mmCIF file of C-alpha atoms in Angstrom:
data_model
loop_
_atom_site.group_PDB
_atom_site.id
_atom_site.type_symbol
_atom_site.label_atom_id
_atom_site.label_comp_id
_atom_site.label_asym_id
_atom_site.label_seq_id
_atom_site.Cartn_x
_atom_site.Cartn_y
_atom_site.Cartn_z
ATOM 1 C CA MET A 8 0.237 -0.260 -0.084
ATOM 2 C CA LYS A 9 2.677 2.651 0.844
ATOM 3 C CA LYS A 10 4.621 1.988 -2.234
ATOM 4 C CA THR A 11 1.550 2.442 -4.605
ATOM 5 C CA VAL A 12 1.014 5.944 -2.335
ATOM 6 C CA ILE A 13 4.642 6.634 -3.160
ATOM 7 C CA LEU A 14 4.144 5.660 -6.755
ATOM 8 C CA LEU A 15 1.345 7.727 -7.287
ATOM 9 C CA LEU A 16 2.781 11.022 -5.405
ATOM 10 C CA LEU A 17 5.581 10.530 -7.796
ATOM 11 C CA VAL A 18 3.479 10.339 -11.024
ATOM 12 C CA LEU A 19 1.576 13.492 -9.710
ATOM 13 C CA SER A 20 4.479 15.301 -9.009
ATOM 14 C CA THR A 21 6.134 14.499 -12.496
ATOM 15 C CA LYS A 22 2.967 15.513 -14.250
ATOM 16 C CA GLY A 23 2.882 18.853 -12.301
ATOM 17 C CA TYR A 24 6.463 19.548 -13.195
ATOM 18 C CA SER A 25 5.851 18.587 -16.790
ATOM 19 C CA GLN A 26 2.795 20.959 -17.085
ATOM 20 C CA PHE A 27 4.732 24.083 -15.546
ATOM 21 C CA ALA A 28 7.785 23.525 -17.306
ATOM 22 C CA LYS A 29 5.360 23.536 -20.635
ATOM 23 C CA SER A 30 3.688 26.618 -19.006
ATOM 24 C CA MET A 31 6.956 28.322 -18.368
ATOM 25 C CA PHE A 32 10.090 27.283 -20.423
ATOM 26 C CA SER A 33 8.740 25.438 -23.645
ATOM 27 C CA LYS A 34 8.819 26.507 -27.178
ATOM 28 C CA ASP A 35 5.292 26.773 -27.557
ATOM 29 C CA PRO A 36 4.114 27.558 -23.790
ATOM 30 C CA ILE A 37 0.449 27.979 -22.280
ATOM 31 C CA ILE A 38 -0.199 31.742 -22.144
ATOM 32 C CA ASN A 39 -1.066 32.613 -18.906
ATOM 33 C CA LEU A 40 -3.272 35.722 -17.515
ATOM 34 C CA GLU A 41 -2.819 36.795 -21.433
ATOM 35 C CA ASN A 42 -5.301 39.975 -20.658
ATOM 36 C CA TRP A 43 -3.863 40.602 -17.347
ATOM 37 C CA GLN A 44 -1.350 43.695 -18.585
ATOM 38 C CA LYS A 45 -4.429 45.278 -20.294
ATOM 39 C CA GLN A 46 -5.723 46.287 -16.917
ATOM 40 C CA ARG A 47 -5.824 50.083 -16.380
ATOM 41 C CA LEU A 48 -5.353 49.598 -12.201
ATOM 42 C CA TYR A 49 -4.647 46.305 -10.201
ATOM 43 C CA PHE A 50 -3.301 45.921 -6.903
ATOM 44 C CA GLY A 51 -0.888 43.167 -5.141
ATOM 45 C CA TYR A 52 1.033 43.067 -1.901
ATOM 46 C CA TYR A 53 5.085 42.444 -1.160
ATOM 47 C CA LEU A 54 7.232 40.712 1.224
ATOM 48 C CA GLY A 55 10.950 41.020 1.362
ATOM 49 C CA PHE A 56 14.368 41.716 3.094
ATOM 50 C CA ASN A 57 16.595 44.842 3.209
ATOM 51 C CA SER A 58 20.109 45.747 4.213
ATOM 52 C CA PHE A 59 20.602 49.309 4.981
ATOM 53 C CA ASP A 60 23.905 51.352 5.469
ATOM 54 C CA PHE A 61 25.227 54.885 5.852
ATOM 55 C CA LYS A 62 27.100 56.905 3.910
ATOM 56 C CA PHE A 63 29.088 59.434 5.849
ATOM 57 C CA ASP A 64 30.924 62.889 4.451
ATOM 58 C CA TYR A 65 33.550 64.394 6.945
ATOM 59 C CA LYS A 66 34.132 67.977 7.475
ATOM 60 C CA ASN A 67 37.941 66.974 8.478
ATOM 61 C CA PRO A 68 39.951 63.575 7.663
ATOM 62 C CA GLY A 69 39.930 61.491 10.700
ATOM 63 C CA PRO A 70 38.477 58.331 11.543
ATOM 64 C CA ASP A 71 35.677 56.654 10.017
ATOM 65 C CA VAL A 72 32.664 56.054 11.447
ATOM 66 C CA GLN A 73 32.079 52.054 11.203
ATOM 67 C CA VAL A 74 28.443 50.479 10.046
ATOM 68 C CA LYS A 75 27.671 46.945 10.862
ATOM 69 C CA LYS A 76 24.699 46.226 8.732
ATOM 70 C CA THR A 77 21.791 43.610 9.694
ATOM 71 C CA THR A 78 19.310 41.763 7.563
ATOM 72 C CA GLY A 79 15.766 43.725 8.160
ATOM 73 C CA PHE A 80 12.304 42.809 6.708
ATOM 74 C CA ASN A 81 9.700 44.402 4.515
ATOM 75 C CA VAL A 82 6.141 44.133 4.019
ATOM 76 C CA GLY A 83 3.617 46.449 1.950
ATOM 77 C CA VAL A 84 1.092 46.991 -0.785
ATOM 78 C CA VAL A 85 1.411 47.749 -4.263
ATOM 79 C CA ALA A 86 -1.043 49.919 -6.653
ATOM 80 C CA ASP A 87 -0.271 49.946 -10.220
ATOM 81 C CA LEU A 88 -1.547 52.123 -12.938
ATOM 82 C CA ARG A 89 -0.679 51.504 -16.702
ATOM 83 C CA LEU A 90 0.339 54.617 -18.557
ATOM 84 C CA GLN A 91 1.133 52.530 -21.810
ATOM 85 C CA GLU A 92 1.595 49.254 -23.007
ATOM 86 C CA TYR A 93 5.271 49.387 -21.700
ATOM 87 C CA ILE A 94 5.235 51.783 -18.691
ATOM 88 C CA ASN A 95 3.678 51.743 -15.266
ATOM 89 C CA LEU A 96 3.208 54.040 -12.383
ATOM 90 C CA ARG A 97 3.475 52.353 -9.112
ATOM 91 C CA PHE A 98 2.670 53.248 -5.717
ATOM 92 C CA GLU A 99 4.409 50.806 -2.981
ATOM 93 C CA PRO A 100 3.940 52.085 0.237
ATOM 94 C CA GLY A 101 5.238 49.686 2.886
ATOM 95 C CA LEU A 102 6.802 48.980 6.357
ATOM 96 C CA TYR A 103 10.593 48.495 6.631
ATOM 97 C CA TYR A 104 12.531 47.470 9.820
ATOM 98 C CA THR A 105 16.507 47.632 10.214
ATOM 99 C CA LYS A 106 19.124 48.006 12.395
ATOM 100 C CA ARG A 107 22.559 49.449 12.061
ATOM 101 C CA ASP A 108 25.539 49.514 14.814
ATOM 102 C CA LEU A 109 27.807 52.417 14.505
ATOM 103 C CA TYR A 110 31.405 52.128 15.930
ATOM 104 C CA TYR A 111 33.496 55.417 16.735
ATOM 105 C CA PRO A 112 37.074 53.917 16.807
ATOM 106 C CA ASN A 113 38.153 56.978 18.634
ATOM 107 C CA MET A 114 36.399 56.249 21.821
ATOM 108 C CA ALA A 115 38.062 54.914 24.562
ATOM 109 C CA LEU A 116 34.723 53.337 26.613
ATOM 110 C CA GLU A 117 32.408 50.972 25.196
ATOM 111 C CA LYS A 118 29.230 53.011 26.315
ATOM 112 C CA ASP A 119 30.826 55.751 23.949
ATOM 113 C CA TYR A 120 32.109 53.904 21.094
ATOM 114 C CA LEU A 121 28.784 51.932 20.169
ATOM 115 C CA ARG A 122 25.605 53.552 19.266
ATOM 116 C CA GLU A 123 22.613 51.256 18.202
ATOM 117 C CA VAL A 124 20.383 52.714 15.292
ATOM 118 C CA ASN A 125 16.994 50.738 15.289
ATOM 119 C CA SER A 126 14.726 52.220 12.477
ATOM 120 C CA THR A 127 11.043 51.107 11.596
ATOM 121 C CA TYR A 128 10.532 53.137 8.502
ATOM 122 C CA ILE A 129 6.992 53.432 6.914
ATOM 123 C CA HIS A 130 8.154 53.892 3.164
ATOM 124 C CA PHE A 131 6.777 55.418 0.315
ATOM 125 C CA PRO A 132 7.581 54.851 -3.228
ATOM 126 C CA LEU A 133 6.392 56.344 -6.391
ATOM 127 C CA LEU A 134 8.240 54.545 -9.181
ATOM 128 C CA LEU A 135 7.958 53.921 -12.950
ATOM 129 C CA LYS A 136 8.028 50.425 -14.101
ATOM 130 C CA PHE A 137 9.520 50.083 -17.768
ATOM 131 C CA SER A 138 8.688 46.628 -19.024
ATOM 132 C CA SER A 139 10.116 44.509 -22.099
ATOM 133 C CA LEU A 140 8.133 42.369 -24.376
ATOM 134 C CA ARG A 141 6.266 39.501 -22.768
ATOM 135 C CA THR A 142 8.033 36.442 -23.728
ATOM 136 C CA GLY A 143 5.549 33.673 -23.005
ATOM 137 C CA ASN A 144 4.888 33.856 -19.199
ATOM 138 C CA ILE A 145 8.297 36.077 -18.778
ATOM 139 C CA ARG A 146 8.535 39.682 -18.627
ATOM 140 C CA PRO A 147 11.522 41.416 -17.345
ATOM 141 C CA TYR A 148 11.078 45.251 -16.390
ATOM 142 C CA LEU A 149 13.308 47.840 -14.781
ATOM 143 C CA VAL A 150 12.021 50.378 -11.952
ATOM 144 C CA GLY A 151 13.247 53.749 -10.975
ATOM 145 C CA GLY A 152 11.768 56.623 -9.310
ATOM 146 C CA MET A 153 11.746 58.624 -5.885
ATOM 147 C CA SER A 154 10.692 57.704 -2.471
ATOM 148 C CA ALA A 155 10.090 59.375 0.983
ATOM 149 C CA THR A 156 10.199 57.774 4.172
ATOM 150 C CA LEU A 157 9.177 58.390 7.903
ATOM 151 C CA ASN A 158 11.529 57.168 10.394
ATOM 152 C CA LEU A 159 9.130 56.480 13.323
ATOM 153 C CA SER A 160 12.257 55.883 15.693
ATOM 154 C CA SER A 161 13.981 58.655 14.935
ATOM 155 C CA ASN A 162 14.302 59.862 18.465
ATOM 156 C CA SER A 163 14.024 63.662 16.820
ATOM 157 C CA LYS A 164 12.088 64.897 19.287
ATOM 158 C CA SER A 165 14.224 63.610 22.411
ATOM 159 C CA GLN A 166 16.198 66.514 24.537
ATOM 160 C CA ASP A 167 18.579 63.874 24.980
ATOM 161 C CA ASP A 168 21.417 63.550 22.304
ATOM 162 C CA ASN A 169 24.794 61.399 22.209
ATOM 163 C CA PHE A 170 26.202 62.598 25.368
ATOM 164 C CA GLU A 171 23.339 60.788 27.240
ATOM 165 C CA GLY A 172 23.508 58.151 24.810
ATOM 166 C CA LYS A 173 20.730 58.826 22.706
ATOM 167 C CA PHE A 174 21.788 59.003 18.704
ATOM 168 C CA ARG A 175 18.864 61.138 16.958
ATOM 169 C CA VAL A 176 18.107 61.009 13.089
ATOM 170 C CA LYS A 177 15.457 63.227 11.201
ATOM 171 C CA PRO A 178 12.100 62.344 10.673
ATOM 172 C CA TRP A 179 11.385 62.355 7.376
ATOM 173 C CA THR A 180 14.159 61.581 4.430
ATOM 174 C CA ALA A 181 14.115 61.158 0.496
ATOM 175 C CA ALA A 182 15.957 58.904 -1.709
ATOM 176 C CA TYR A 183 16.146 57.810 -5.387
ATOM 177 C CA GLU A 184 15.506 54.060 -6.407
ATOM 178 C CA ILE A 185 16.738 52.314 -9.269
ATOM 179 C CA GLY A 186 16.225 48.296 -9.826
ATOM 180 C CA PHE A 187 15.106 45.461 -12.153
ATOM 181 C CA GLY A 188 12.884 42.373 -11.786
ATOM 182 C CA ILE A 189 10.796 40.014 -13.642
ATOM 183 C CA ASP A 190 6.931 38.884 -13.832
ATOM 184 C CA ILE A 191 6.155 35.554 -14.161
ATOM 185 C CA PHE A 192 2.814 34.632 -14.986
ATOM 186 C CA SER A 193 1.489 32.153 -13.376
ATOM 187 C CA GLU A 194 -2.193 30.175 -13.796
ATOM 188 C CA TYR A 195 -3.634 32.124 -11.242
ATOM 189 C CA PHE A 196 -1.649 35.383 -9.936
ATOM 190 C CA ILE A 197 1.974 36.891 -10.983
ATOM 191 C CA PHE A 198 4.900 36.112 -9.374
ATOM 192 C CA SER A 199 7.406 39.131 -9.260
ATOM 193 C CA PRO A 200 10.855 39.235 -7.595
ATOM 194 C CA SER A 201 12.756 42.424 -7.389
ATOM 195 C CA ILE A 202 16.104 44.132 -6.181
ATOM 196 C CA ARG A 203 16.517 47.803 -5.909
ATOM 197 C CA GLY A 204 18.956 49.894 -4.675
ATOM 198 C CA MET A 205 18.001 52.810 -2.719
ATOM 199 C CA PHE A 206 20.012 55.924 -2.480
ATOM 200 C CA GLY A 207 19.188 58.931 0.148
ATOM 201 C CA ILE A 208 19.880 62.478 -0.649
ATOM 202 C CA THR A 209 18.882 64.544 2.267
ATOM 203 C CA ASP A 210 21.114 64.546 5.471
ATOM 204 C CA GLU A 211 19.434 62.743 8.426
ATOM 205 C CA LEU A 212 21.607 63.445 11.195
ATOM 206 C CA ILE A 213 20.321 65.322 13.997
ATOM 207 C CA ARG A 214 23.807 66.833 15.591
ATOM 208 C CA ASP A 215 24.469 66.855 19.430
ATOM 209 C CA ASN A 216 23.574 70.277 21.508
ATOM 210 C CA PRO A 217 26.508 72.674 21.097
ATOM 211 C CA ALA A 218 25.805 73.895 24.608
ATOM 212 C CA LYS A 219 27.191 70.488 26.054
ATOM 213 C CA GLY A 220 30.635 71.108 24.240
ATOM 214 C CA PRO A 221 32.207 69.598 21.110
ATOM 215 C CA SER A 222 30.684 66.347 20.164
ATOM 216 C CA PRO A 223 32.622 63.423 19.043
ATOM 217 C CA TRP A 224 30.195 61.832 17.595
ATOM 218 C CA THR A 225 28.593 64.119 15.114
ATOM 219 C CA ASP A 226 30.673 67.482 14.785
ATOM 220 C CA ASN A 227 33.174 66.225 12.311
ATOM 221 C CA ILE A 228 30.093 64.532 10.136
ATOM 222 C CA ASP A 229 28.960 66.759 7.500
ATOM 223 C CA SER A 230 26.354 64.533 5.990
ATOM 224 C CA MET A 231 24.979 61.458 6.718
ATOM 225 C CA LYS A 232 22.588 59.250 4.125
ATOM 226 C CA SER A 233 20.590 56.128 4.061
ATOM 227 C CA ARG A 234 21.092 53.560 1.342
ATOM 228 C CA ALA A 235 19.812 50.074 1.031
ATOM 229 C CA ILE A 236 19.308 46.902 -0.998
ATOM 230 C CA LEU A 237 15.907 46.018 -1.084
ATOM 231 C CA ILE A 238 14.896 42.483 -2.275
ATOM 232 C CA ASN A 239 11.142 42.097 -2.499
ATOM 233 C CA PHE A 240 8.921 39.264 -3.462
ATOM 234 C CA THR A 241 5.779 40.843 -4.914
ATOM 235 C CA PHE A 242 2.294 39.008 -5.608
ATOM 236 C CA HIS A 243 -0.731 40.389 -7.932
#
C-alpha cells in the first residue's frame, strides 16, 4: 500500500512539473493571464528583505565611523497604474524594519563607541516601471523613481543626545531608487521578484547640543545619508 501511494505521488509530481515547464519554458508555452496586463489599475502585496547602510561625508580627515549592517524585513502593498503598454506608474507603501550599529574607533569606553540605530520606516516610493516585450509567461522590467520615508524610531523629539547615549536622526528623508525585476505569469497570479538600490539624497543626522560642548559623535560629520539594497517578492 505504501509503495502504491509513493508511486502515485511521483506520477502526480512529475505531471505537475511537466505542466509547469510547458507553461513557462517550452517552445510553445501555455499563455497564462493573457489579458492581465491590459488592465488599467491593479493591486498586489509584497514581502521582502533589506540591508541598510549609512554613507558619511566628513568635514575633516579622521577615523571613519564603522557601520555594522543587519538584514531587516519589508512588507507592503502595491498599486499599479498602466500608463501605456510598456510603462506603469507604481505606488508601493510599506513598513520596513532595520538595525545598524555605529562604531566610533576613537572612543575609549564601550558606552561611547557603540551607538545602536534601530529604524522602523514607513516607506512611500513612487516609481515608474518599464517593461520589456512579454515572452511566453516571462516579462523582465526596470524600475526607478523617488521615495519619501518616515522614521518612527528617529528620536528626533528627544532632548537627550549622544552625551546621554541617544543617537538622533531626522524623521523624514528622501531618496531615489533604481532596480530590476521579472514578472512570472502563473495560472492564477503574477509572481514578481525584484531587487533595488535605494540612495538617500537628504542629510538625516541631528547634531548634538553644542551647549554641552564639542561632540565627538556628530561634529565632524558633514552629512549622513541612508542607502540600502531592497529585495521584494511581489504577488498580484
